[in-house]
CSV table of C-alpha atoms in Angstrom, one decimal:
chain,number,residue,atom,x,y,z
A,1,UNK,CA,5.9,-2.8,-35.6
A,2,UNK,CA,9.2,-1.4,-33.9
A,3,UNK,CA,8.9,0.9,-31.5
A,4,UNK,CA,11.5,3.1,-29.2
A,5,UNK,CA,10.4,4.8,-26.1
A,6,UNK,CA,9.6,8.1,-28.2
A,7,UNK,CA,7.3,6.2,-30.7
A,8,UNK,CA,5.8,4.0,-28.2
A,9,UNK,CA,2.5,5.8,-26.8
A,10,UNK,CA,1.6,5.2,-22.8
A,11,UNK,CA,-1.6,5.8,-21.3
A,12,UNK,CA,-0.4,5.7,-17.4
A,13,UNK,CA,-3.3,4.5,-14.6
A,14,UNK,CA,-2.5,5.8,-10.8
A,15,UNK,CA,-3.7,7.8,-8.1
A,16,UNK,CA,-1.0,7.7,-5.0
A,17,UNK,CA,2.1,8.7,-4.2
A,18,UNK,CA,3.7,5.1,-4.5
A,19,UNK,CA,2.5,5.4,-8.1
A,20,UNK,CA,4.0,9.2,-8.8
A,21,UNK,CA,7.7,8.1,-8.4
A,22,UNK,CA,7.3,5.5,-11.5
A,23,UNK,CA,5.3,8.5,-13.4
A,24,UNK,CA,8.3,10.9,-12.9
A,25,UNK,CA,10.7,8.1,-14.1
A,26,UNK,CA,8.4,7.8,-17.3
A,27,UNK,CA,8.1,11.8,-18.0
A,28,UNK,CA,11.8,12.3,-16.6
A,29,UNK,CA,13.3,9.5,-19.1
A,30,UNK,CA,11.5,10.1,-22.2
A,31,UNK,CA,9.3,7.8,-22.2
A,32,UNK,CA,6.1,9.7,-24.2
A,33,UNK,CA,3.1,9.7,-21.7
A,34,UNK,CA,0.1,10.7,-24.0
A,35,UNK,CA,-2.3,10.5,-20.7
A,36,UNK,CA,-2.5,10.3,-16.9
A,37,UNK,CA,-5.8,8.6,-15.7
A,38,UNK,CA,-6.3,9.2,-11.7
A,39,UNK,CA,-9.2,9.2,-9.5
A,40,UNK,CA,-11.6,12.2,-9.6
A,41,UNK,CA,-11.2,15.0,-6.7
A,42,UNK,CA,-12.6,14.0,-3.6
A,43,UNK,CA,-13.6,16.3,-0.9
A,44,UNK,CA,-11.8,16.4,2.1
A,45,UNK,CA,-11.9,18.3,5.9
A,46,UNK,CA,-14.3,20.3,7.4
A,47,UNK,CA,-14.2,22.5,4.8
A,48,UNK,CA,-15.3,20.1,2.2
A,49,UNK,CA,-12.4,21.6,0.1
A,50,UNK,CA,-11.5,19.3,-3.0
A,51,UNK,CA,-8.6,17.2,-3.0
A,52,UNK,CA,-6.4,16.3,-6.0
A,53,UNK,CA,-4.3,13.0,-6.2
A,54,UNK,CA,-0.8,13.1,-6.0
A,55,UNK,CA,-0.8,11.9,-9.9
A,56,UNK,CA,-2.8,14.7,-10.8
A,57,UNK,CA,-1.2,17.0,-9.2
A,58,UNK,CA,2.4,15.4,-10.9
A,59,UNK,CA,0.4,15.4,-14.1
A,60,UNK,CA,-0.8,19.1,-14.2
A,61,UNK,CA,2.9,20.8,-13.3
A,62,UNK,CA,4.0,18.5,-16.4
A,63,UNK,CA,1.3,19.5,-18.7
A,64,UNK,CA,0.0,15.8,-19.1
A,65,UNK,CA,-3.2,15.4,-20.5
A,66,UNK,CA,-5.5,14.1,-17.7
A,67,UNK,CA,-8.2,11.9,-17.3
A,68,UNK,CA,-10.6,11.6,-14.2
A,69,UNK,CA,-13.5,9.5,-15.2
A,70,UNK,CA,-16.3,8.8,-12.4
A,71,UNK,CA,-16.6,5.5,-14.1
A,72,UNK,CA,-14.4,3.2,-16.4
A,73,UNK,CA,-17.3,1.9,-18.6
A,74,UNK,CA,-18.5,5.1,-19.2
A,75,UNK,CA,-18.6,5.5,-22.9
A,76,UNK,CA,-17.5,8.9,-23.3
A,77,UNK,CA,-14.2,8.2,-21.2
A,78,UNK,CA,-13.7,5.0,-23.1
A,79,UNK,CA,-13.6,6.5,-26.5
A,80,UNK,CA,-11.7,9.6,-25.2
A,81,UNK,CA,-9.2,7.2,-24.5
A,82,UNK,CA,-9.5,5.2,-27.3
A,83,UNK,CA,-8.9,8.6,-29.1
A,84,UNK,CA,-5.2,8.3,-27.8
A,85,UNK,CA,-4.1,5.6,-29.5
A,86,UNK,CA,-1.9,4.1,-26.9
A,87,UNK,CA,0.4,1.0,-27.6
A,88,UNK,CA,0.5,0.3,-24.0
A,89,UNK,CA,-1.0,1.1,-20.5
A,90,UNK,CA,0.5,0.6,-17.1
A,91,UNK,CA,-1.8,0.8,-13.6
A,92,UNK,CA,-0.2,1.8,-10.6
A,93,UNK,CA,-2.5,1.6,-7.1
A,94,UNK,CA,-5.2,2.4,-9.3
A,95,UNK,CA,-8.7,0.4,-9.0
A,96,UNK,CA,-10.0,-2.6,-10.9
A,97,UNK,CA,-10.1,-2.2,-14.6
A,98,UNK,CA,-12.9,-3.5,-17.2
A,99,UNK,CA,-11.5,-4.9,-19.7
A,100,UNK,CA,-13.1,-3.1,-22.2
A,101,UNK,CA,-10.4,-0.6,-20.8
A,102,UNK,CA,-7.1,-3.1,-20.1
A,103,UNK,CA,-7.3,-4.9,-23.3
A,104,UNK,CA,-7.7,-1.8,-25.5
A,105,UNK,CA,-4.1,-1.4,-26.7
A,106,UNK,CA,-1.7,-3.5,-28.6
A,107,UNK,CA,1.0,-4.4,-26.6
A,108,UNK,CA,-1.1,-4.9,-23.7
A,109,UNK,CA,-2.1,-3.2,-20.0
A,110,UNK,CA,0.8,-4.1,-17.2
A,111,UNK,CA,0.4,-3.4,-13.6
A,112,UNK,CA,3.0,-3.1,-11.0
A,113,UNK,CA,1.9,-5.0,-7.4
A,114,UNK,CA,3.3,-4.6,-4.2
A,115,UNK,CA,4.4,-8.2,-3.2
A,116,UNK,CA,5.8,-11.6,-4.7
A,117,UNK,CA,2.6,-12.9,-6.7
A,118,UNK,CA,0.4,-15.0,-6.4
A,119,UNK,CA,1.3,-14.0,-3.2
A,120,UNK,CA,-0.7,-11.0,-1.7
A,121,UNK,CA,-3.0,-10.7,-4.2
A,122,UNK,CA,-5.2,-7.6,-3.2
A,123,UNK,CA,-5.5,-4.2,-2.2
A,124,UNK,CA,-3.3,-4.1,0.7
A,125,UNK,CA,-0.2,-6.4,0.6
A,126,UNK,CA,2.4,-4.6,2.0
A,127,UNK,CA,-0.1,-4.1,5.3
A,128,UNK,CA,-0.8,-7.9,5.3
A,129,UNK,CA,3.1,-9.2,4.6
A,130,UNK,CA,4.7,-7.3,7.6
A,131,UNK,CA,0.7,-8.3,9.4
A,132,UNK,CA,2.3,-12.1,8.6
A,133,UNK,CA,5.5,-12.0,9.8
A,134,UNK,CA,7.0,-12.2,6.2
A,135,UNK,CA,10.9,-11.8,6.2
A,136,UNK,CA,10.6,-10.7,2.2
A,137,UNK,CA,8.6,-9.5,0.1
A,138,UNK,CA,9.1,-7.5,-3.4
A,139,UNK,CA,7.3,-6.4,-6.7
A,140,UNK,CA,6.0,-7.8,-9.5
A,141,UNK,CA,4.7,-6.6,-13.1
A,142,UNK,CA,2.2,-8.6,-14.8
A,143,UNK,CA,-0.1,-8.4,-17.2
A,144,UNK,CA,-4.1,-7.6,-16.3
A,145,UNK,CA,-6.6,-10.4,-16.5
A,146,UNK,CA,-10.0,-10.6,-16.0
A,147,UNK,CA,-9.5,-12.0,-11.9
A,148,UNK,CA,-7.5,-9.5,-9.8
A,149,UNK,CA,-3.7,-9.9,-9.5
A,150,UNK,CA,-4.0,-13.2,-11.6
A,151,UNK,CA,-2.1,-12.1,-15.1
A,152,UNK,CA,1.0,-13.9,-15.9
A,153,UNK,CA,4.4,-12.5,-14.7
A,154,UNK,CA,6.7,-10.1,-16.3
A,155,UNK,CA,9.1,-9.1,-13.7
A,156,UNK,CA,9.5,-10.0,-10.2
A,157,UNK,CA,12.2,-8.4,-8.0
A,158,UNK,CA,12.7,-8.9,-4.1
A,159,UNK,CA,13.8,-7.3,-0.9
A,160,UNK,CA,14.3,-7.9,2.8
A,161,UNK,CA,12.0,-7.2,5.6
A,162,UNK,CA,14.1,-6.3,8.8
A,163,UNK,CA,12.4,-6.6,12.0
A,164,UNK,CA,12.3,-2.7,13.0
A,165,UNK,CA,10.7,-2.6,9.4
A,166,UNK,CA,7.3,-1.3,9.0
A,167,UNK,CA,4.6,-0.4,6.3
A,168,UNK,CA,5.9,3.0,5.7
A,169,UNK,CA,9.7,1.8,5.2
A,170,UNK,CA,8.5,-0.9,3.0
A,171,UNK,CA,6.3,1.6,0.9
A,172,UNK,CA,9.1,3.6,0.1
A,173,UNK,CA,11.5,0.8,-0.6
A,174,UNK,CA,9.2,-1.1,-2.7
A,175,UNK,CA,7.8,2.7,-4.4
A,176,UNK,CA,11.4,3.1,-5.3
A,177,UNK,CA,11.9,-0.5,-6.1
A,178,UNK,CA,9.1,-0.9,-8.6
A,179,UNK,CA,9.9,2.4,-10.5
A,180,UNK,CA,13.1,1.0,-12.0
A,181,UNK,CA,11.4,-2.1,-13.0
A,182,UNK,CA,8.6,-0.5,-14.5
A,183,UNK,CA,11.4,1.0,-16.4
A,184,UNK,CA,12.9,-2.4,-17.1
A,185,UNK,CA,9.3,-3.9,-18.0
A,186,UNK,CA,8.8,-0.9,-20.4
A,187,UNK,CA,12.1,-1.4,-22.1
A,188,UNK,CA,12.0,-5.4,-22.5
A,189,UNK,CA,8.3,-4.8,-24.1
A,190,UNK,CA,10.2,-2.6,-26.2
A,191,UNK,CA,13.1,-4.8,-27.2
A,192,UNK,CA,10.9,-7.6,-27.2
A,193,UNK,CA,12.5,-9.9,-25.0
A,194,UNK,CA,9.7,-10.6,-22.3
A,195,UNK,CA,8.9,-14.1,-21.8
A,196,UNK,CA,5.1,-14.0,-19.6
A,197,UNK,CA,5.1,-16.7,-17.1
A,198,UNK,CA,1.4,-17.8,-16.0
A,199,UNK,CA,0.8,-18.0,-12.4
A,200,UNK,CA,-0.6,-21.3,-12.5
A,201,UNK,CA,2.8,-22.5,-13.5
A,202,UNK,CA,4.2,-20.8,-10.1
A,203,UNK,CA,1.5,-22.2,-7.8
A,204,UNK,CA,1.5,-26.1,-9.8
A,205,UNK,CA,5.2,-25.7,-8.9
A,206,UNK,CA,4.9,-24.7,-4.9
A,207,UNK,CA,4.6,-21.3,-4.9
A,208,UNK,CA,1.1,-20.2,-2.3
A,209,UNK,CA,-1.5,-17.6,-3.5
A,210,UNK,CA,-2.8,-15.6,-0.4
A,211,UNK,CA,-5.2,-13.2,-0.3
A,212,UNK,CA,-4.3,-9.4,1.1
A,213,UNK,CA,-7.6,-7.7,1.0
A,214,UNK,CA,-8.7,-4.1,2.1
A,215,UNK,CA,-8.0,-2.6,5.7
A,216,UNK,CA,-10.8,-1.9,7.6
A,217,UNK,CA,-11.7,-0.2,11.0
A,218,UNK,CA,-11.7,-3.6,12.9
A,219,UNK,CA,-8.9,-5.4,11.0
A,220,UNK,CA,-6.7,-1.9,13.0
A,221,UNK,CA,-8.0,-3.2,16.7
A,222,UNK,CA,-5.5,-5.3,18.5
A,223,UNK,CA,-6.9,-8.4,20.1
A,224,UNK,CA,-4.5,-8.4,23.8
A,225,UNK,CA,-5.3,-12.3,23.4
A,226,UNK,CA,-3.1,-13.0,20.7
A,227,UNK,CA,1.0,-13.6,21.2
A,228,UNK,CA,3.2,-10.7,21.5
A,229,UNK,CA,4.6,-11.4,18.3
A,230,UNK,CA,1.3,-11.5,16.5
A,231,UNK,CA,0.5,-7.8,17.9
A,232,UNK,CA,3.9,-6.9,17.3
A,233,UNK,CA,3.8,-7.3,13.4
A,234,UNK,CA,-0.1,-5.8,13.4
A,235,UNK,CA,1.4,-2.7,15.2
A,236,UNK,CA,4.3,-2.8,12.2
A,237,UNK,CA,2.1,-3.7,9.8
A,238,UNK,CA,-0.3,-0.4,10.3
A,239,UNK,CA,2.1,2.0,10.8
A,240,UNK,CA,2.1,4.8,10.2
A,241,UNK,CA,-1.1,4.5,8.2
A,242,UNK,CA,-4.1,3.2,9.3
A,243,UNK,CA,-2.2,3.0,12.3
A,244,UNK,CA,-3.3,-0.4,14.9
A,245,UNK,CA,-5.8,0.6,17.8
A,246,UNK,CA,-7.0,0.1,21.3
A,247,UNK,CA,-8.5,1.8,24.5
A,248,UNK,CA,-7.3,3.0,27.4
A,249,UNK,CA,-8.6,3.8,30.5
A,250,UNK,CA,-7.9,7.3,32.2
A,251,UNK,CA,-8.0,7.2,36.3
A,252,UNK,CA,-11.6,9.1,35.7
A,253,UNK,CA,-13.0,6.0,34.3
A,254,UNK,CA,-13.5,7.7,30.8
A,255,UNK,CA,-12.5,5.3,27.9
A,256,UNK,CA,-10.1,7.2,24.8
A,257,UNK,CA,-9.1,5.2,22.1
A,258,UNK,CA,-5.4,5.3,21.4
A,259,UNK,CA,-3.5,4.4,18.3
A,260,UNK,CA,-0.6,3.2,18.6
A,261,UNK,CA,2.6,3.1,15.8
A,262,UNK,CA,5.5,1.3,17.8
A,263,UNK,CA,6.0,-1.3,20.0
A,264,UNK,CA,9.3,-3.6,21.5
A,265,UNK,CA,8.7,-7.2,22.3
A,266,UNK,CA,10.2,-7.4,25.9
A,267,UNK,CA,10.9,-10.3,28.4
A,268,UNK,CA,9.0,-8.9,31.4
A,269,UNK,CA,7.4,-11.2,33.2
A,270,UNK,CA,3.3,-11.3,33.2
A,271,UNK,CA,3.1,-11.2,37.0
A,272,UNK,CA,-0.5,-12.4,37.1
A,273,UNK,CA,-1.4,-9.8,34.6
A,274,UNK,CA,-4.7,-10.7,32.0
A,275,UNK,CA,-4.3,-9.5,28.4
A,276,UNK,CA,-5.1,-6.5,27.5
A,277,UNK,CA,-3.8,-5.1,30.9
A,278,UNK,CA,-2.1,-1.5,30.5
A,279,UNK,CA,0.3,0.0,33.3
A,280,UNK,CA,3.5,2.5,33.3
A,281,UNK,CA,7.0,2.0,35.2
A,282,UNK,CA,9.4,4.5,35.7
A,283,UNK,CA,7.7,6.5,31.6
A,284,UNK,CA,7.5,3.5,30.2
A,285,UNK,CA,4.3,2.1,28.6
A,286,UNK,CA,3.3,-1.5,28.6
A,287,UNK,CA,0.8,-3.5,27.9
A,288,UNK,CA,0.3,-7.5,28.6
A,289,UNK,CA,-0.3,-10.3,25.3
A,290,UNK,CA,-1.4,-13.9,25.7
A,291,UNK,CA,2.3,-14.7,26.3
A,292,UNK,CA,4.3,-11.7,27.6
A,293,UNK,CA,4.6,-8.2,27.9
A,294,UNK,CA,4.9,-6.0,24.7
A,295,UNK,CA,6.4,-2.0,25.7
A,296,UNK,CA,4.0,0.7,23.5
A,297,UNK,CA,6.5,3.2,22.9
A,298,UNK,CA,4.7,5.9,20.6
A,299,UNK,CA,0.6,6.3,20.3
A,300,UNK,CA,-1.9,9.0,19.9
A,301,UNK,CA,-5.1,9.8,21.5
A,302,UNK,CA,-8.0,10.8,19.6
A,303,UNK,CA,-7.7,14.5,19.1
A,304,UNK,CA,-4.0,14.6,19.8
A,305,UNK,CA,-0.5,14.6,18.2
A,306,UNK,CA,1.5,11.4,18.7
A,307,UNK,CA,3.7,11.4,21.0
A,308,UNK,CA,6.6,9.1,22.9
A,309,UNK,CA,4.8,7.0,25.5
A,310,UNK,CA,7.0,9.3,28.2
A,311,UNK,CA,5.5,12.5,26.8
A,312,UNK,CA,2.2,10.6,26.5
A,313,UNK,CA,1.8,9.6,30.6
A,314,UNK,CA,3.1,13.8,31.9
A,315,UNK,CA,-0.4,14.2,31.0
A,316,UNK,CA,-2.4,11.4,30.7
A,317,UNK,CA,-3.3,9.4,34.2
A,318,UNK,CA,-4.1,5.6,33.9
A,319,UNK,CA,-6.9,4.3,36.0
C-alpha cells in the first residue's frame, strides 16, 4: 500500500518535553497524528495538585485524541488503540512497551534514543555520556524489539560534546536534533527507502554496547576520592537535573547537603589537603579530588535558591 504523510495514520508514544518538540514537528508538518499516548497525571507538591505531561498538555491545546493508560497490557487500552488503526507508532522517552502494543501496526513501532546505539542503551544516556567523558554522542531511530534499545538501526546522526557542555545543553541539542530525523525516519518509511541495520552487525564489526541505566539518589553523590576529571564530568553530567551532591560543614558543626551544578578543573596545588576537603579564598569555592583541586562555582543548599559560590559564602560560614 502507498502511503503519503496525510494517509499514513501515527499513534505517537511520549511523555517529556524532549519528546514535545518532535510532536510539534509531526502536528505542525502534516503529518496525521490519530493519538498521543503519555503517562497518567501524577500528583505533585504539597498540595497534592495533579500534574499533566508536557505531551499532554501539547496534545490537549491541539485537540489530539489522548491516551493515558495506568497499564500497557490492559485490555481495554489495547483495543482502544487497536481501534485506531495506525500504520505506524513512534515512542519518545516513554517506558518499555509490550509487544502486544509495539508490534500492533503494519509498518512497525520506531523509537528515537538519545545516544549512538548500542551505545547507551537505557534510560539515562545523555547523564551517563557526559558521566564518561564522551567527546560525541548523537541520536538514533530504531525499531522496538523485545530487549530494550536492541532493534536494528534506522537513522543515526551525531554531534559534539564541548567541554563547558553539560546534560541540559545536550538535551536541547539532541531534543532538537532528533526531531528532524524523526521527520526523516517518517518520510524514508514513507518513500520506502529504509534499509534496517541489526546491531549485532555494528557490535561483530567494533562498535561497544554500554549500559546507561536509571539515576538514582546515590549515583548524584560525588566520591572526593576520585580524579578531578572524574568529578568534573559527574558534576556536568547531572546538571541541571538531578544535579551531583555533597555535604558541607557550617562553622556550627551542622552538616547541609549541597548540590552543586558547576565546577572548573584548576591547577592549585593540594597543599597537604585530603579529598573531600572544602575551603574558600578571596569568594571562591574549592574543594580537594584524589589529584587536585576542582573550584565549585554554583551550588544550592537544601531549602535554598542556587546561587554563585560568592553569593553562597556572604552567608554561609565554613567550619
Amino acid at each position: 500500500m502507498a502511503y503519503n504523510k496525510e494517509s499514513l495514520k501515527i499513534v505517537f508514544f511520549g511523555t517529556p518535553d524532549f519528546a514535545v518538540e518532535s510532536l510539534r514537528r509531526l502536528v505542525e508538518g502534516g503529518y496525521n497524528i490519530v493519538g498521543v499516548v503519555t503517562m497518567p497525571d501524577k500528583e505533585a507538591g504539597r498540595g497534592h495538585k495533579l500534574l499533566q505531561s508536557p505531551v499532554k498538555q501539547y496534545a490537549l491545546q491541539h485537540g489530539l485524541r489522548l491516551l493515558q493508560p495506568e497499564r500497557l497490557k490492559n485490555p481495554q487500552f489495547v483495543e482502544e488503540l487497536r481501534s485506531l488503526q495506525a500504520d505506524l507508532q513512534i515512542v519518545i522517552a516513554f517506558r518499555m512497551l509490550p509487544e502486544v502494543v509495539w508490534n500492533m501496526p503494519p509498518l512497525g513501532t520506531f523509537n528515537l534514543h538519545a545516544s549512538l546505539l548500542p551505545k547507551y542503551r537505557g534510560a539515562a544516556p545523555i547523564n551517563w555520556a557526559v558521566i564518561n567523558g564522551e567527546t560525541e554522542t548523537g541520536v538514533t531511530t530504531f525499531f522496538l524489539k523485545h530487549e530494550i534499545d536492541t532493534g536494528d538501526i534506522i537513522q543515526q546522526r551525531k554531534t559534539d560534546i564541548a567541554d563547558n557542555d553539560n546534560v541540559g545543553t545536550i538535551h536541547d541539542k539532541l531534543m532538537m536534533m532528533g526531531a528532524d530525523m524523526v521527520i526523516e525516519t517518517v518520510d524514508a518509511i514513507i518513500a520506502g527507502t529504509i534499509k534496517p541495520i541489526p546491531q549485532e552487525e555494528l557490535c561483530n564489526a567494533g562498535a561497544e554496547a554500554t549500559p546507561a541505566p536509571k539515576i538514582f539518589k546515590e549515583t548524584c553523590k560525588i566520591n572526593w576520592n576520585c580524579h578531578t576529571r572524574q568529578v568534573h564530568n559527574l558534576v556536568r553530567g547531572l546538571s541541571p537535573y538531578p544535579a551531583a551532591w555533597t555535604e558541607i560543614t557550617d562553622a556550627t558543626d551542622t552538616t547541609h547537603t549541597a548540590k552543586i551544578f558547576e565546577t572548573t578543573i584548576t591547577d592549585i596545588p593540594m597543599q597537604g589537603r585530603k579529598p573531600g576537603e572544602i575551603w574558600a579564598v578571596n569568594s571562591h569555592l574549592y574543594a580537594t579530588c584524589a589529584d587536585g583541586v576542582i573550584e565549585i562555582n554554583q551550588l544550592q543548599i537544601a531549602g535554598k535558591k542556587r546561587m554563585p559560590a560568592a553569593d553562597f559564602l556572604r552567608g554561609f560560614h565554613l567550619k
